[in-house]
mmCIF file of C-alpha atoms in Angstrom:
data_model
loop_
_atom_site.group_PDB
_atom_site.id
_atom_site.type_symbol
_atom_site.label_atom_id
_atom_site.label_comp_id
_atom_site.label_asym_id
_atom_site.label_seq_id
_atom_site.Cartn_x
_atom_site.Cartn_y
_atom_site.Cartn_z
ATOM 1 C CA MET A 1 132.839 -122.005 -19.056
ATOM 2 C CA GLY A 2 131.362 -122.474 -15.461
ATOM 3 C CA LYS A 3 131.817 -120.504 -11.868
ATOM 4 C CA PRO A 4 134.973 -121.748 -10.803
ATOM 5 C CA LYS A 5 134.726 -123.812 -7.761
ATOM 6 C CA PHE A 6 137.041 -122.694 -4.659
ATOM 7 C CA TYR A 7 138.895 -124.164 -2.250
ATOM 8 C CA ASP A 8 140.342 -124.413 0.855
ATOM 9 C CA PHE A 9 142.745 -127.126 1.448
ATOM 10 C CA CYS A 10 144.551 -125.897 4.993
ATOM 11 C CA VAL A 11 142.108 -126.514 7.797
ATOM 12 C CA HIS A 12 142.541 -126.890 11.323
ATOM 13 C CA ALA A 13 140.063 -128.900 13.818
ATOM 14 C CA VAL A 14 139.977 -129.081 16.723
ATOM 15 C CA PRO A 15 142.944 -130.339 19.302
ATOM 16 C CA ASP A 16 144.714 -129.058 16.690
ATOM 17 C CA GLY A 17 142.393 -124.866 16.147
ATOM 18 C CA GLU A 18 140.067 -124.580 18.296
ATOM 19 C CA ASN A 19 136.659 -125.570 16.377
ATOM 20 C CA THR A 20 135.153 -128.841 14.968
ATOM 21 C CA ALA A 21 134.925 -130.061 11.164
ATOM 22 C CA GLU A 22 131.069 -129.414 11.290
ATOM 23 C CA GLN A 23 131.955 -125.825 12.936
ATOM 24 C CA LEU A 24 134.232 -125.112 10.321
ATOM 25 C CA ALA A 25 132.657 -126.820 7.691
ATOM 26 C CA ALA A 26 129.765 -124.870 7.956
ATOM 27 C CA LEU A 27 130.982 -121.334 6.851
ATOM 28 C CA ALA A 28 133.864 -122.481 4.076
ATOM 29 C CA ARG A 29 129.815 -123.381 3.273
ATOM 30 C CA HIS A 30 128.743 -120.462 3.526
ATOM 31 C CA PHE A 31 131.317 -118.267 2.336
ATOM 32 C CA GLY A 32 131.318 -120.704 -1.294
ATOM 33 C CA TYR A 33 134.185 -122.437 -0.822
ATOM 34 C CA SER A 34 132.929 -126.168 -2.166
ATOM 35 C CA GLY A 35 135.087 -127.985 -0.842
ATOM 36 C CA ILE A 36 138.054 -127.738 2.533
ATOM 37 C CA ALA A 37 140.725 -130.079 3.698
ATOM 38 C CA LEU A 38 141.330 -131.177 7.203
ATOM 39 C CA ALA A 39 145.024 -131.167 7.522
ATOM 40 C CA ASN A 40 145.634 -130.757 11.376
ATOM 41 C CA HIS A 41 149.636 -130.960 12.780
ATOM 42 C CA SER A 42 150.668 -135.169 12.540
ATOM 43 C CA ASP A 43 151.217 -134.870 16.573
ATOM 44 C CA LYS A 44 147.269 -133.189 17.667
ATOM 45 C CA LEU A 45 145.392 -135.637 15.646
ATOM 46 C CA PRO A 46 142.204 -135.940 16.700
ATOM 47 C CA GLN A 47 141.785 -139.883 18.798
ATOM 48 C CA SER A 48 139.132 -140.924 16.206
ATOM 49 C CA GLN A 49 138.814 -139.679 13.036
ATOM 50 C CA PRO A 50 134.821 -137.418 12.813
ATOM 51 C CA GLU A 51 132.509 -138.710 9.723
ATOM 52 C CA LEU A 52 132.713 -136.425 7.376
ATOM 53 C CA SER A 53 129.254 -135.740 5.491
ATOM 54 C CA SER A 54 129.652 -133.732 2.291
ATOM 55 C CA THR A 55 127.755 -133.650 -1.268
ATOM 56 C CA ASN A 56 128.107 -132.956 -4.327
ATOM 57 C CA GLU A 57 127.460 -128.746 -3.392
ATOM 58 C CA PHE A 58 130.048 -129.233 -0.817
ATOM 59 C CA GLU A 59 133.492 -131.703 0.234
ATOM 60 C CA ILE A 60 135.427 -131.831 3.206
ATOM 61 C CA PHE A 61 137.989 -133.587 1.943
ATOM 62 C CA ARG A 62 140.870 -135.794 4.794
ATOM 63 C CA GLY A 63 143.994 -133.707 4.627
ATOM 64 C CA ILE A 64 146.956 -134.097 7.714
ATOM 65 C CA GLU A 65 149.796 -131.782 7.468
ATOM 66 C CA LEU A 66 153.415 -133.573 8.896
ATOM 67 C CA VAL A 67 155.252 -132.904 11.312
ATOM 68 C CA GLU A 68 158.744 -133.882 11.691
ATOM 69 C CA GLU A 69 162.494 -133.234 11.739
ATOM 70 C CA ASN A 70 164.336 -136.256 10.052
ATOM 71 C CA PRO A 71 164.116 -136.463 7.366
ATOM 72 C CA SER A 72 164.519 -139.833 7.252
ATOM 73 C CA LYS A 73 161.219 -140.375 9.455
ATOM 74 C CA LEU A 74 159.454 -138.413 7.587
ATOM 75 C CA HIS A 75 159.314 -140.114 4.719
ATOM 76 C CA GLY A 76 158.419 -142.743 6.865
ATOM 77 C CA LEU A 77 155.455 -141.249 8.305
ATOM 78 C CA ILE A 78 154.596 -139.973 4.161
ATOM 79 C CA GLY A 79 154.652 -143.908 3.426
ATOM 80 C CA LYS A 80 152.198 -144.569 6.754
ATOM 81 C CA PHE A 81 149.527 -142.015 6.333
ATOM 82 C CA ARG A 82 149.101 -142.213 2.066
ATOM 83 C CA LYS A 83 146.874 -143.844 1.541
ATOM 84 C CA SER A 84 144.819 -142.618 3.983
ATOM 85 C CA VAL A 85 144.178 -139.560 3.398
ATOM 86 C CA ASP A 86 143.407 -137.207 -0.151
ATOM 87 C CA VAL A 87 145.544 -133.414 1.205
ATOM 88 C CA LEU A 88 149.245 -134.541 2.269
ATOM 89 C CA ILE A 89 151.344 -131.563 3.330
ATOM 90 C CA VAL A 90 154.483 -130.648 5.182
ATOM 91 C CA HIS A 91 155.681 -128.358 7.167
ATOM 92 C CA GLY A 92 159.045 -127.319 6.398
ATOM 93 C CA GLY A 93 160.885 -125.169 8.312
ATOM 94 C CA SER A 94 164.487 -126.348 7.147
ATOM 95 C CA GLU A 95 166.797 -127.140 4.443
ATOM 96 C CA ASN A 96 166.627 -130.865 5.132
ATOM 97 C CA ILE A 97 162.897 -130.989 5.246
ATOM 98 C CA ASN A 98 161.971 -128.955 2.807
ATOM 99 C CA ARG A 99 163.710 -130.980 0.633
ATOM 100 C CA ALA A 100 163.268 -134.269 1.169
ATOM 101 C CA ALA A 101 159.723 -133.211 1.038
ATOM 102 C CA LEU A 102 159.592 -131.212 -2.300
ATOM 103 C CA GLU A 103 161.869 -134.185 -4.187
ATOM 104 C CA ASN A 104 158.800 -136.805 -2.948
ATOM 105 C CA PRO A 105 156.481 -137.054 -5.479
ATOM 106 C CA GLN A 106 154.156 -138.891 -2.997
ATOM 107 C CA VAL A 107 153.798 -135.181 -1.148
ATOM 108 C CA ASP A 108 151.597 -132.500 -1.890
ATOM 109 C CA ILE A 109 152.024 -129.115 -0.934
ATOM 110 C CA LEU A 110 155.284 -127.650 1.783
ATOM 111 C CA ASN A 111 153.871 -125.409 3.775
ATOM 112 C CA HIS A 112 156.271 -123.126 5.892
ATOM 113 C CA PRO A 113 158.953 -123.314 4.301
ATOM 114 C CA ALA A 114 161.151 -120.230 5.308
ATOM 115 C CA PHE A 115 163.369 -120.716 7.872
ATOM 116 C CA GLU A 116 166.444 -117.974 9.962
ATOM 117 C CA LYS A 117 167.838 -115.987 7.566
ATOM 118 C CA SER A 118 166.109 -117.753 4.090
ATOM 119 C CA SER A 119 162.973 -118.357 2.270
ATOM 120 C CA GLY A 120 163.299 -121.441 2.564
ATOM 121 C CA LEU A 121 163.626 -122.402 -1.819
ATOM 122 C CA ASN A 122 166.553 -121.627 -3.521
ATOM 123 C CA GLN A 123 166.452 -123.291 -7.713
ATOM 124 C CA VAL A 124 167.456 -126.451 -6.809
ATOM 125 C CA LEU A 125 164.716 -127.425 -4.718
ATOM 126 C CA ALA A 126 162.477 -125.432 -6.735
ATOM 127 C CA LYS A 127 163.297 -127.886 -10.188
ATOM 128 C CA ALA A 128 162.831 -130.410 -7.835
ATOM 129 C CA ALA A 129 159.397 -129.537 -6.469
ATOM 130 C CA ALA A 130 158.328 -128.961 -10.044
ATOM 131 C CA GLU A 131 159.714 -132.138 -10.714
ATOM 132 C CA ASN A 132 157.824 -133.971 -8.517
ATOM 133 C CA ASN A 133 154.138 -131.875 -8.656
ATOM 134 C CA VAL A 134 154.380 -130.798 -5.462
ATOM 135 C CA ALA A 135 152.725 -127.053 -4.634
ATOM 136 C CA ILE A 136 154.176 -124.912 -2.596
ATOM 137 C CA GLY A 137 151.346 -123.338 0.078
ATOM 138 C CA LEU A 138 151.204 -119.784 0.559
ATOM 139 C CA THR A 139 149.121 -119.438 4.068
ATOM 140 C CA LEU A 140 146.985 -116.772 4.820
ATOM 141 C CA ARG A 141 146.784 -116.827 8.314
ATOM 142 C CA PRO A 142 150.758 -115.837 9.462
ATOM 143 C CA PHE A 143 150.066 -112.132 6.932
ATOM 144 C CA LEU A 144 146.715 -111.939 9.544
ATOM 145 C CA HIS A 145 148.353 -112.511 12.562
ATOM 146 C CA SER A 146 151.114 -110.619 12.364
ATOM 147 C CA ARG A 147 152.770 -107.196 12.368
ATOM 148 C CA GLY A 148 155.669 -104.769 11.709
ATOM 149 C CA PRO A 149 159.467 -106.138 10.825
ATOM 150 C CA ARG A 150 157.611 -110.199 10.750
ATOM 151 C CA ARG A 151 155.540 -109.289 8.629
ATOM 152 C CA VAL A 152 157.456 -107.836 5.745
ATOM 153 C CA ARG A 153 160.024 -110.620 6.294
ATOM 154 C CA LEU A 154 156.741 -112.669 5.460
ATOM 155 C CA LEU A 155 156.478 -110.834 2.542
ATOM 156 C CA SER A 156 160.037 -110.357 1.291
ATOM 157 C CA ASP A 157 160.560 -114.638 1.833
ATOM 158 C CA LEU A 158 157.183 -114.990 -0.254
ATOM 159 C CA ARG A 159 157.951 -112.792 -3.406
ATOM 160 C CA ALA A 160 160.770 -114.723 -3.126
ATOM 161 C CA ASN A 161 159.601 -118.079 -3.675
ATOM 162 C CA LEU A 162 157.374 -117.081 -5.747
ATOM 163 C CA ASP A 163 160.253 -115.594 -7.846
ATOM 164 C CA LEU A 164 161.555 -118.951 -8.401
ATOM 165 C CA ALA A 165 157.758 -120.713 -8.995
ATOM 166 C CA ARG A 166 157.103 -118.639 -11.417
ATOM 167 C CA LYS A 167 160.476 -119.336 -12.900
ATOM 168 C CA TYR A 168 159.681 -123.262 -12.869
ATOM 169 C CA ASP A 169 156.480 -122.937 -13.539
ATOM 170 C CA VAL A 170 156.090 -124.647 -9.466
ATOM 171 C CA PRO A 171 152.310 -124.814 -8.792
ATOM 172 C CA LEU A 172 150.930 -122.800 -4.859
ATOM 173 C CA VAL A 173 147.821 -124.252 -3.270
ATOM 174 C CA LEU A 174 146.719 -120.546 -1.434
ATOM 175 C CA SER A 175 145.464 -121.870 2.042
ATOM 176 C CA SER A 176 143.493 -120.029 5.349
ATOM 177 C CA ASP A 177 146.105 -122.011 8.241
ATOM 178 C CA ALA A 178 143.263 -121.323 9.759
ATOM 179 C CA MET A 179 143.401 -122.590 13.385
ATOM 180 C CA SER A 180 139.416 -121.228 13.907
ATOM 181 C CA CYS A 181 136.266 -119.748 12.273
ATOM 182 C CA PHE A 182 137.874 -116.192 13.057
ATOM 183 C CA ASP A 183 140.819 -116.947 10.512
ATOM 184 C CA LEU A 184 138.779 -118.514 7.323
ATOM 185 C CA ARG A 185 137.710 -115.882 4.982
ATOM 186 C CA SER A 186 135.740 -115.738 1.960
ATOM 187 C CA PRO A 187 137.259 -116.662 -1.596
ATOM 188 C CA ARG A 188 137.042 -113.814 -2.808
ATOM 189 C CA ASP A 189 138.985 -112.059 0.533
ATOM 190 C CA ALA A 190 141.929 -114.617 0.128
ATOM 191 C CA LEU A 191 142.081 -114.082 -3.259
ATOM 192 C CA ALA A 192 142.452 -109.564 -2.592
ATOM 193 C CA LEU A 193 145.163 -110.605 0.647
ATOM 194 C CA ALA A 194 146.590 -112.546 -2.407
ATOM 195 C CA GLU A 195 147.163 -109.692 -4.874
ATOM 196 C CA VAL A 196 148.113 -107.284 -1.872
ATOM 197 C CA CYS A 197 150.696 -110.066 -0.964
ATOM 198 C CA GLY A 198 151.850 -110.108 -4.343
ATOM 199 C CA LEU A 199 150.421 -113.027 -6.805
ATOM 200 C CA GLU A 200 148.728 -112.213 -10.421
ATOM 201 C CA GLU A 201 145.127 -112.454 -10.773
ATOM 202 C CA ASP A 202 145.156 -115.508 -12.968
ATOM 203 C CA GLU A 203 147.910 -117.275 -10.182
ATOM 204 C CA ALA A 204 145.385 -116.759 -6.718
ATOM 205 C CA LEU A 205 142.512 -118.041 -9.056
ATOM 206 C CA GLU A 206 144.067 -120.853 -10.211
ATOM 207 C CA ALA A 207 145.876 -121.176 -6.779
ATOM 208 C CA MET A 208 142.599 -121.918 -5.408
ATOM 209 C CA THR A 209 140.609 -123.961 -8.434
ATOM 210 C CA THR A 210 142.590 -125.461 -10.310
ATOM 211 C CA VAL A 211 145.758 -126.873 -8.401
ATOM 212 C CA PRO A 212 143.259 -128.582 -5.343
ATOM 213 C CA GLU A 213 141.658 -130.372 -8.180
ATOM 214 C CA ARG A 214 144.425 -131.374 -9.885
ATOM 215 C CA ILE A 215 145.624 -132.768 -6.466
ATOM 216 C CA ILE A 216 142.110 -134.277 -5.824
ATOM 217 C CA SER A 217 142.226 -136.255 -9.561
ATOM 218 C CA LYS A 218 145.933 -137.552 -8.897
ATOM 219 C CA ASN A 219 145.094 -139.109 -5.696
ATOM 220 C CA ARG A 220 141.644 -139.499 -6.336
ATOM 221 C CA PRO A 221 141.962 -141.760 -9.953
ATOM 222 C CA GLY A 222 138.613 -142.560 -12.059
ATOM 223 C CA PRO A 223 137.016 -146.119 -12.541
ATOM 224 C CA GLY A 224 140.147 -147.004 -15.747
ATOM 225 C CA TYR A 225 142.992 -145.808 -13.358
ATOM 226 C CA ILE A 226 144.718 -149.080 -12.496
ATOM 227 C CA ARG A 227 148.422 -147.332 -11.176
ATOM 228 C CA GLU A 228 150.980 -144.371 -12.128
ATOM 229 C CA GLY A 229 152.797 -145.289 -14.952
ATOM 230 C CA VAL A 230 150.477 -147.816 -16.662
ATOM 231 C CA GLU A 231 149.027 -147.422 -19.994
ATOM 232 C CA VAL A 232 146.046 -149.179 -20.551
ATOM 233 C CA LEU A 233 145.452 -150.574 -24.279
ATOM 234 C CA GLU A 234 142.513 -150.904 -26.673
ATOM 235 C CA GLU A 235 142.361 -154.433 -28.033
ATOM 236 C CA GLY A 236 144.088 -155.038 -30.811
ATOM 237 C CA ASN A 237 147.267 -152.109 -29.658
ATOM 238 C CA TYR A 238 150.057 -154.686 -29.049
ATOM 239 C CA PHE A 239 152.846 -153.120 -30.644
#
């Protein structure tokens, strides 16, 4: 078995974050990642798409984190951006938006689902996430920038969502949610922080390796792919 490939699937570059895509990519590569997804919030996109320089050792994926409070408009944004990005994230934070995201199989990840006194998930939404293969995003930046009661609340929400994810086999994606180079953490540090937050070692590892790889495989199908739901039969196998 080869060395696992680590990915950070939520990194914000200028004008959303403080650093350029090139600076973030260089540091992530130095830390040992195999790739990152540049996922600016949809209300803070660059005026022109930067040229993404990828290699066999490190790849920069196009992503977006959709911000919208109206479920109908959110579905419109999903349709607008789905074909142009490798990683489509929804920024949650209300029951209606969380539901709209988790019931839409075109969404890859739901970040920040918690709102008011809710962790953001319940049994119905967890089932929808599992059925539609929408991952729940576990982001490290909020923990790094919080103290006292807020951190306690974040940990409580995360552990409640973890329980539901385990019960219904919902995929998880662990990312930095970095707004600057100072928010990036090496894979080893990210795994250690995740375990402090309540993830098992194998859960944290899968959330940074195999689940991101599955998302890219889904959104970048191989040459034999026609479209979802269509099967290519060998010659003579017509019945």
